[in-house]
Amino acid sequence: MIKRKTVTKSLECKVRITAITDTMQVLSGKWKIHILGTLLQGGKMRFMDLLREIDGIAAKMLSKELQDLEMNQLVTRTVVDTKPITVEYEVTEYGKTMEPIIDEIANWGVFYRNRLHGKTE
Amino acid sequence: MIKRKTVTKSLECKVRITAITDTMQVLSGKWKIHILGTLLQGGKMRFMDLLREIDGIAAKMLSKELQDLEMNQLVTRTVVDTKPITVEYEVTEYGKTMEPIIDEIANWGVFYRNRLHGKTE
DNA sequence: TGCATTACTTACCAATTGGAAACTAGTTTC
DNA sequence: GAAACTAGTTTCCAATTGGTAAGTAATGCA
């Protein structure tokens, strides 16, 4: 007799796991959520704006993460022909669909801090 | 004379960044969201159930990640005195507050796949 | 001429992550 | 007594991540 216990491994379950893996891959690394969050709040921002705004990030990281986000069509990169050329980054409409995730994550973090300090809501 | 460039660096902004960092730390690693997601769907589950259910995870990783989740009070670990002892893992009430995040992440992943296949817009 | 600013890129290095495989240990079944 | 199942732990190693610092290139200002 073969014992088959959990049959929960449904198609639905696998789809969910794939979906989560996909999202986390798009948001991989220490900085993407912060960059996206900052751009969602600030609208059009230049490279140096982001570098100053996001505490602790290095130019190399910002550059690389922006490239990743651009590749995934979450942000656009526009070179502006100013005195010294500037580059504007902006979240795409598609990128804005990430907002609910980022908001939930931020909300939970606040909730978490409150709980640590003994505050019940 | 003090030069002020970006003034967007408000307290609210810093709180948000801290909140996001906190959450992502609690959910750090490749597997925690999957474990949590699986436990949220399956209720009480044993170690071996999880090992079989979560495709690709190794015992070492499952063990370590479950310890992390337990430390953060997101799951409970209960030793059951069965024939060969079994250990049951379950998401705490606190852990269930992660559900909105995980759902949003899963939803976005589905949306992402749909966009890749066809819907050019 | 030399320094500053913008937006990067490159090189190097250290720490962390995570995977494979083997091993522990108690109990039950053949 | 051997094999198998439970729930892990341990070791060893490779890949990835991310940080520092320096370099590049174009332009403008004193």
GROMACS .gro file of C-alpha atoms (C1' of nucleotides) in nm:
model
  302
    1MET     CA    1   0.000   0.000   0.000
    2ILE     CA    2   0.137   0.329  -0.103
    3LYS     CA    3   0.074   0.608   0.138
    4ARG     CA    4   0.004   0.937  -0.032
    5LYS     CA    5  -0.056   1.200   0.226
    6THR     CA    6  -0.037   1.553   0.098
    7VAL     CA    7  -0.179   1.600  -0.245
    8THR     CA    8  -0.178   1.972  -0.199
    9LYS     CA    9   0.077   1.996  -0.475
   10SER     CA   10  -0.190   2.122  -0.710
   11LEU     CA   11  -0.140   2.315  -1.029
   12GLU     CA   12  -0.268   2.623  -0.851
   13CYS     CA   13   0.004   2.581  -0.591
   14LYS     CA   14   0.277   2.554  -0.852
   15VAL     CA   15   0.150   2.855  -1.038
   16ARG     CA   16   0.164   3.050  -0.715
   17ILE     CA   17   0.520   2.942  -0.644
   18THR     CA   18   0.627   3.039  -0.994
   19ALA     CA   19   0.450   3.373  -0.961
   20ILE     CA   20   0.625   3.451  -0.633
   21THR     CA   21   0.962   3.347  -0.777
   22ASP     CA   22   0.909   3.572  -1.079
   23THR     CA   23   0.820   3.876  -0.873
   24MET     CA   24   1.108   3.828  -0.633
   25GLN     CA   25   1.347   3.793  -0.923
   26VAL     CA   26   1.231   4.122  -1.069
   27LEU     CA   27   1.271   4.285  -0.728
   28SER     CA   28   1.594   4.101  -0.642
   29GLY     CA   29   1.874   4.270  -0.453
   30LYS     CA   30   1.896   4.512  -0.170
   31TRP     CA   31   1.795   4.826  -0.353
   32LYS     CA   32   1.527   4.781  -0.621
   33ILE     CA   33   1.231   4.827  -0.392
   34HIS     CA   34   1.388   5.140  -0.246
   35ILE     CA   35   1.461   5.287  -0.588
   36LEU     CA   36   1.110   5.211  -0.706
   37GLY     CA   37   0.962   5.346  -0.384
   38THR     CA   38   1.163   5.666  -0.410
   39LEU     CA   39   1.074   5.717  -0.775
   40LEU     CA   40   0.707   5.653  -0.704
   41GLN     CA   41   0.716   5.928  -0.445
   42GLY     CA   42   0.938   6.172  -0.632
   43GLY     CA   43   0.824   6.136  -0.992
   44LYS     CA   44   1.097   6.225  -1.241
   45MET     CA   45   1.436   6.209  -1.073
   46ARG     CA   46   1.793   6.239  -1.191
   47PHE     CA   47   2.072   5.995  -1.116
   48MET     CA   48   2.230   6.225  -0.862
   49ASP     CA   49   1.895   6.290  -0.697
   50LEU     CA   50   1.851   5.919  -0.640
   51LEU     CA   51   2.208   5.880  -0.522
   52ARG     CA   52   2.153   6.149  -0.259
   53GLU     CA   53   1.805   6.041  -0.170
   54ILE     CA   54   1.866   5.672  -0.116
   55ASP     CA   55   2.080   5.650   0.191
   56GLY     CA   56   2.377   5.422   0.161
   57ILE     CA   57   2.359   5.324  -0.203
   58ALA     CA   58   2.675   5.345  -0.413
   59ALA     CA   59   2.684   5.475  -0.771
   60LYS     CA   60   2.773   5.133  -0.901
   61MET     CA   61   2.472   4.973  -0.735
   62LEU     CA   62   2.232   5.246  -0.836
   63SER     CA   63   2.350   5.224  -1.196
   64LYS     CA   64   2.322   4.847  -1.209
   65GLU     CA   65   1.984   4.832  -1.038
   66LEU     CA   66   1.842   5.103  -1.263
   67GLN     CA   67   1.956   4.904  -1.565
   68ASP     CA   68   1.777   4.598  -1.432
   69LEU     CA   69   1.460   4.796  -1.368
   70GLU     CA   70   1.481   4.950  -1.715
   71MET     CA   71   1.525   4.609  -1.873
   72ASN     CA   72   1.212   4.493  -1.699
   73GLN     CA   73   1.032   4.804  -1.821
   74LEU     CA   74   0.957   4.927  -1.473
   75VAL     CA   75   1.141   5.256  -1.523
   76THR     CA   76   1.237   5.471  -1.819
   77ARG     CA   77   1.570   5.642  -1.872
   78THR     CA   78   1.575   5.972  -2.057
   79VAL     CA   79   1.886   6.171  -2.141
   80VAL     CA   80   1.814   6.543  -2.114
   81ASP     CA   81   2.034   6.780  -2.311
   82THR     CA   82   2.107   7.025  -2.030
   83LYS     CA   83   2.429   7.216  -1.954
   84PRO     CA   84   2.600   6.910  -1.817
   85ILE     CA   85   2.379   6.634  -1.952
   86THR     CA   86   2.138   6.491  -1.700
   87VAL     CA   87   1.945   6.168  -1.706
   88GLU     CA   88   1.590   6.141  -1.584
   89TYR     CA   89   1.442   5.825  -1.445
   90GLU     CA   90   1.073   5.770  -1.409
   91VAL     CA   91   0.847   5.483  -1.316
   92THR     CA   92   0.642   5.350  -1.608
   93GLU     CA   93   0.271   5.280  -1.590
   94TYR     CA   94   0.366   4.917  -1.568
   95GLY     CA   95   0.608   4.994  -1.288
   96LYS     CA   96   0.329   5.162  -1.097
   97THR     CA   97   0.159   4.825  -1.067
   98MET     CA   98   0.429   4.747  -0.811
   99GLU     CA   99   0.292   5.012  -0.579
  100PRO     CA  100   0.053   4.782  -0.388
  101ILE     CA  101   0.338   4.543  -0.311
  102ILE     CA  102   0.569   4.817  -0.192
  103ASP     CA  103   0.294   4.973   0.015
  104GLU     CA  104   0.211   4.642   0.181
  105ILE     CA  105   0.577   4.582   0.257
  106ALA     CA  106   0.616   4.930   0.403
  107ASN     CA  107   0.297   4.891   0.606
  108TRP     CA  108   0.410   4.563   0.750
  109GLY     CA  109   0.744   4.713   0.847
  110VAL     CA  110   0.569   4.988   1.043
  111PHE     CA  111   0.342   4.731   1.208
  112TYR     CA  112   0.650   4.525   1.296
  113ARG     CA  113   0.825   4.818   1.463
  114ASN     CA  114   0.514   4.905   1.663
  115ARG     CA  115   0.488   4.547   1.783
  116LEU     CA  116   0.848   4.542   1.895
  117HIS     CA  117   0.784   4.849   2.104
  118GLY     CA  118   0.486   4.693   2.271
  119LYS     CA  119   0.231   4.906   2.097
  120THR     CA  120  -0.076   4.714   2.000
  121GLU     CA  121  -0.201   4.913   1.706
  122MET     CA  122   2.530   7.952   0.356
  123ILE     CA  123   2.384   7.609   0.346
  124LYS     CA  124   2.305   7.458   0.014
  125ARG     CA  125   1.977   7.272   0.001
  126LYS     CA  126   1.918   7.051  -0.294
  127THR     CA  127   1.655   6.786  -0.254
  128VAL     CA  128   1.425   6.843   0.036
  129THR     CA  129   1.228   6.529  -0.029
  130LYS     CA  130   1.430   6.353   0.238
  131SER     CA  131   1.151   6.389   0.488
  132LEU     CA  132   1.102   6.196   0.808
  133GLU     CA  133   0.816   6.012   0.642
  134CYS     CA  134   1.050   5.901   0.369
  135LYS     CA  135   1.308   5.768   0.612
  136VAL     CA  136   1.046   5.584   0.812
  137ARG     CA  137   0.930   5.420   0.492
  138ILE     CA  138   1.280   5.312   0.397
  139THR     CA  139   1.337   5.166   0.741
  140ALA     CA  140   1.003   4.988   0.726
  141ILE     CA  141   1.084   4.832   0.389
  142THR     CA  142   1.429   4.728   0.508
  143ASP     CA  143   1.279   4.565   0.818
  144THR     CA  144   1.024   4.365   0.624
  145MET     CA  145   1.274   4.249   0.367
  146GLN     CA  146   1.509   4.139   0.640
  147VAL     CA  147   1.239   3.927   0.800
  148LEU     CA  148   1.161   3.777   0.460
  149SER     CA  149   1.526   3.751   0.352
  150GLY     CA  150   1.650   3.460   0.147
  151LYS     CA  151   1.515   3.257  -0.134
  152TRP     CA  152   1.268   3.046   0.059
  153LYS     CA  153   1.087   3.225   0.343
  154ILE     CA  154   0.802   3.358   0.135
  155HIS     CA  155   0.748   3.015  -0.016
  156ILE     CA  156   0.748   2.843   0.322
  157LEU     CA  157   0.509   3.099   0.461
  158GLY     CA  158   0.290   3.079   0.153
  159THR     CA  159   0.279   2.702   0.168
  160LEU     CA  160   0.199   2.699   0.540
  161LEU     CA  161  -0.072   2.959   0.492
  162GLN     CA  162  -0.236   2.732   0.237
  163GLY     CA  163  -0.178   2.403   0.412
  164GLY     CA  164  -0.228   2.486   0.779
  165LYS     CA  165  -0.035   2.254   1.008
  166MET     CA  166   0.242   2.082   0.818
  167ARG     CA  167   0.528   1.854   0.911
  168PHE     CA  168   0.890   1.899   0.812
  169MET     CA  169   0.875   1.628   0.551
  170ASP     CA  170   0.551   1.767   0.409
  171LEU     CA  171   0.719   2.100   0.353
  172LEU     CA  172   1.028   1.937   0.209
  173ARG     CA  173   0.815   1.752  -0.046
  174GLU     CA  174   0.582   2.040  -0.112
  175ILE     CA  175   0.836   2.313  -0.175
  176ASP     CA  176   1.004   2.220  -0.496
  177GLY     CA  177   1.380   2.242  -0.491
  178ILE     CA  178   1.444   2.323  -0.127
  179ALA     CA  179   1.709   2.123   0.059
  180ALA     CA  180   1.665   1.999   0.416
  181LYS     CA  181   1.937   2.230   0.539
  182MET     CA  182   1.769   2.535   0.393
  183LEU     CA  183   1.425   2.438   0.515
  184SER     CA  184   1.558   2.379   0.863
  185LYS     CA  185   1.746   2.708   0.876
  186GLU     CA  186   1.464   2.914   0.729
  187LEU     CA  187   1.209   2.761   0.966
  188GLN     CA  188   1.435   2.855   1.257
  189ASP     CA  189   1.449   3.212   1.133
  190LEU     CA  190   1.072   3.227   1.093
  191GLU     CA  191   1.026   3.080   1.439
  192MET     CA  192   1.264   3.334   1.590
  193ASN     CA  193   1.059   3.610   1.436
  194GLN     CA  194   0.744   3.450   1.574
  195LEU     CA  195   0.590   3.400   1.233
  196VAL     CA  196   0.561   3.022   1.273
  197THR     CA  197   0.540   2.780   1.565
  198ARG     CA  198   0.720   2.449   1.596
  199THR     CA  199   0.552   2.167   1.786
  200VAL     CA  200   0.699   1.825   1.848
  201VAL     CA  201   0.429   1.560   1.832
  202ASP     CA  202   0.489   1.233   2.016
  203THR     CA  203   0.388   0.999   1.736
  204LYS     CA  204   0.539   0.661   1.638
  205PRO     CA  205   0.842   0.821   1.481
  206ILE     CA  206   0.828   1.170   1.629
  207THR     CA  207   0.697   1.432   1.395
  208VAL     CA  208   0.723   1.807   1.411
  209GLU     CA  209   0.438   2.034   1.314
  210TYR     CA  210   0.486   2.382   1.183
  211GLU     CA  211   0.209   2.637   1.171
  212VAL     CA  212   0.179   3.005   1.091
  213THR     CA  213   0.102   3.221   1.395
  214GLU     CA  214  -0.168   3.488   1.401
  215TYR     CA  215   0.114   3.737   1.368
  216GLY     CA  216   0.252   3.545   1.073
  217LYS     CA  217  -0.084   3.567   0.904
  218THR     CA  218  -0.039   3.943   0.880
  219MET     CA  219   0.211   3.862   0.605
  220GLU     CA  220  -0.066   3.724   0.388
  221PRO     CA  221  -0.149   4.052   0.209
  222ILE     CA  222   0.215   4.093   0.109
  223ILE     CA  223   0.246   3.739  -0.019
  224ASP     CA  224  -0.082   3.767  -0.207
  225GLU     CA  225   0.023   4.092  -0.373
  226ILE     CA  226   0.354   3.938  -0.473
  227ALA     CA  227   0.182   3.630  -0.614
  228ASN     CA  228  -0.074   3.844  -0.797
  229TRP     CA  229   0.193   4.057  -0.955
  230GLY     CA  230   0.380   3.748  -1.070
  231VAL     CA  231   0.070   3.621  -1.250
  232PHE     CA  232   0.014   3.963  -1.405
  233TYR     CA  233   0.378   3.964  -1.516
  234ARG     CA  234   0.349   3.627  -1.690
  235ASN     CA  235   0.032   3.734  -1.867
  236ARG     CA  236   0.201   4.047  -1.994
  237LEU     CA  237   0.496   3.850  -2.129
  238HIS     CA  238   0.262   3.629  -2.328
  239GLY     CA  239   0.081   3.840  -2.579
  240LYS     CA  240  -0.095   4.134  -2.424
  241THR     CA  241   0.119   4.402  -2.581
  242GLU     CA  242  -0.003   4.726  -2.446
  243DT     C1'  243   4.494   7.544  -1.633
  244DG     C1'  244   4.261   7.318  -1.300
  245DC     C1'  245   3.874   7.202  -1.048
  246DA     C1'  246   3.375   7.085  -1.027
  247DT     C1'  247   2.968   6.853  -1.190
  248DT     C1'  248   2.704   6.493  -1.433
  249DA     C1'  249   2.664   6.004  -1.510
  250DC     C1'  250   2.854   5.641  -1.512
  251DT     C1'  251   3.218   5.211  -1.549
  252DT     C1'  252   3.584   4.918  -1.393
  253DA     C1'  253   3.865   4.653  -1.084
  254DC     C1'  254   3.918   4.436  -0.679
  255DC     C1'  255   3.773   4.214  -0.270
  256DA     C1'  256   3.496   4.034   0.136
  257DA     C1'  257   3.085   3.852   0.303
  258DT     C1'  258   2.679   3.609   0.243
  259DT     C1'  259   2.390   3.271   0.026
  260DG     C1'  260   2.275   2.847  -0.088
  261DG     C1'  261   2.340   2.373  -0.291
  262DA     C1'  262   2.506   1.860  -0.262
  263DA     C1'  263   2.604   1.503   0.001
  264DA     C1'  264   2.700   1.269   0.395
  265DC     C1'  265   2.612   1.193   0.869
  266DT     C1'  266   2.341   1.158   1.342
  267DA     C1'  267   1.990   0.949   1.604
  268DG     C1'  268   1.566   0.739   1.758
  269DT     C1'  269   1.191   0.417   1.627
  270DT     C1'  270   0.959   0.087   1.359
  271DT     C1'  271   0.909  -0.265   1.024
  272DC     C1'  272   1.074  -0.671   0.747
  273DG     C1'  273   2.015  -0.738   1.192
  274DA     C1'  274   1.911  -0.443   0.799
  275DA     C1'  275   1.642  -0.107   0.589
  276DA     C1'  276   1.345   0.280   0.616
  277DC     C1'  277   1.128   0.675   0.805
  278DT     C1'  278   1.128   1.071   1.116
  279DA     C1'  279   1.388   1.542   1.166
  280DG     C1'  280   1.731   1.731   1.136
  281DT     C1'  281   2.297   1.878   1.141
  282DT     C1'  282   2.751   1.919   0.940
  283DT     C1'  283   3.096   1.996   0.603
  284DC     C1'  284   3.259   2.166   0.206
  285DC     C1'  285   3.236   2.441  -0.185
  286DA     C1'  286   3.075   2.765  -0.572
  287DA     C1'  287   2.819   3.146  -0.704
  288DT     C1'  288   2.621   3.570  -0.614
  289DT     C1'  289   2.595   4.007  -0.383
  290DG     C1'  290   2.746   4.420  -0.276
  291DG     C1'  291   3.095   4.762  -0.102
  292DT     C1'  292   3.523   5.088  -0.178
  293DA     C1'  293   3.778   5.336  -0.453
  294DA     C1'  294   3.944   5.493  -0.860
  295DG     C1'  295   3.888   5.600  -1.351
  296DT     C1'  296   3.640   5.799  -1.769
  297DA     C1'  297   3.435   6.149  -2.058
  298DA     C1'  298   3.198   6.565  -2.161
  299DT     C1'  299   3.112   7.028  -2.023
  300DG     C1'  300   3.134   7.458  -1.765
  301DC     C1'  301   3.334   7.798  -1.453
  302DA     C1'  302   3.715   8.104  -1.242
   0.00000   0.00000   0.00000
